[in-house]
Amino acid sequence: MAVAVLSLAGLLGNVSELAYALVLAVLPFAYYFALTFKFSVIAAADHNGRVAGLMAFSLAAGSGLGPFLFGALRAADAPVVMVMGLLIISGTLISLLIERQIAPEALPSGA
């Protein structure tokens, strides 16, 4: 989460080509690393497969709603980077709350 927020913070103000390129390199790495970890935690804790079946839906819903949300914020001259950062933080907090409710023996080793 910290890498994603720092990457978005790197896009504030006057952005150089180097800063933009660094964000384009770092942000996807952090995203896919976190996504893989969260999927492994969910799969290990979901013994009947119901939640694991919804993971693809959640990715598709995010892919559909994300551009709409960005466009709506941009059209309203809202602070896009700040709102996206708050969404990342709130999603992470929700994930942490859910993870605390999972029994420790259900988590993958090393988690």
C-alpha positions as a printed Julia matrix, in Angstrom:
111×3 Matrix{Float64}:
   0.0     0.0     0.0
   2.77    2.41    0.87
   4.37    1.93   -2.54
   1.09    2.68   -4.29
   0.49    5.84   -2.25
   4.08    7.01   -2.76
   3.76    6.34   -6.48
   0.6     8.44   -6.66
   2.3    11.16   -4.61
   5.06   11.19   -7.22
   2.49   12.39   -9.74
   1.61   15.53   -7.77
   2.72   18.91   -9.02
   5.08   19.33  -11.93
   5.87   15.78  -13.11
   9.06   15.12  -15.02
   9.39   12.38  -17.61
  11.68   10.42  -15.3
   9.19   10.57  -12.38
   6.37    9.47  -14.68
   8.45    6.56  -16.01
   9.36    5.48  -12.46
   5.71    5.48  -11.41
   4.82    3.45  -14.5
   7.47    0.9   -13.54
   6.86    0.71   -9.78
   3.08    0.94   -9.48
   2.23   -2.21  -11.51
   4.88   -4.19   -9.62
   3.38   -3.19   -6.26
  -0.15   -3.84   -7.52
   0.49   -7.35   -8.81
   2.6    -8.3    -5.8
  -0.18   -7.25   -3.41
  -2.84   -8.86   -5.58
  -1.06  -12.2    -5.6
  -0.6   -12.13   -1.84
  -4.24  -11.23   -1.19
  -5.46  -13.97   -3.54
  -3.32  -16.56   -1.74
  -4.69  -15.49    1.64
  -8.26  -15.64    0.36
  -7.77  -19.02   -1.31
  -6.21  -20.49    1.85
  -9.02  -19.22    4.07
 -11.9   -20.02    1.71
 -12.58  -23.72    2.2
 -15.78  -23.87    0.13
 -14.59  -21.72   -2.8
 -17.36  -19.11   -2.69
 -15.13  -16.11   -2.09
 -12.43  -17.37   -4.45
 -15.04  -17.48   -7.19
 -15.8   -13.8    -6.68
 -12.18  -12.66   -7.09
 -12.45  -12.46  -10.87
 -15.69  -10.5   -10.53
 -14.06   -8.01   -8.18
 -11.25   -7.42  -10.67
 -13.72   -6.94  -13.51
 -15.86   -4.56  -11.42
 -12.78   -2.53  -10.49
 -11.69   -2.4   -14.12
 -15.11   -1.12  -15.11
 -15.68    1.33  -12.27
 -12.13    2.68  -12.03
 -12.07    4.61  -15.32
 -15.59    5.92  -14.68
 -14.61    7.15  -11.22
 -11.44    8.78  -12.57
 -13.37   10.49  -15.37
 -16.07   11.74  -13.0
 -13.48   13.13  -10.6
 -11.52   14.71  -13.44
 -14.64   16.33  -14.91
 -15.54   17.79  -11.5
 -12.0    19.21  -11.07
 -11.64   17.12   -7.91
  -8.22   16.25   -6.44
  -7.9    12.96   -8.34
  -4.61   11.8    -6.83
  -5.8    12.47   -3.28
  -9.1    10.63   -3.83
  -7.35    7.66   -5.44
  -4.88    7.57   -2.55
  -7.75    7.57   -0.06
  -9.42    4.73   -1.97
  -6.21    2.71   -1.85
  -5.83    3.33    1.88
  -9.47    2.49    2.62
  -9.27   -0.71    0.56
  -6.15   -1.74    2.42
  -7.76   -1.06    5.79
 -10.77   -3.16    4.81
  -8.43   -5.97    3.74
  -6.57   -5.79    7.05
  -9.82   -5.95    9.01
 -10.92   -8.99    7.04
  -7.51  -10.63    7.44
  -7.67  -10.23   11.23
 -10.94  -12.15   11.25
  -9.37  -15.13    9.47
  -7.97  -17.81   11.73
  -4.14  -17.75   11.79
  -3.94  -21.44   10.83
  -5.83  -20.67    7.6
  -3.17  -18.23    6.4
  -0.41  -19.44    4.1
   2.95  -20.13    5.73
   5.07  -17.03    6.16
   2.06  -14.68    6.31
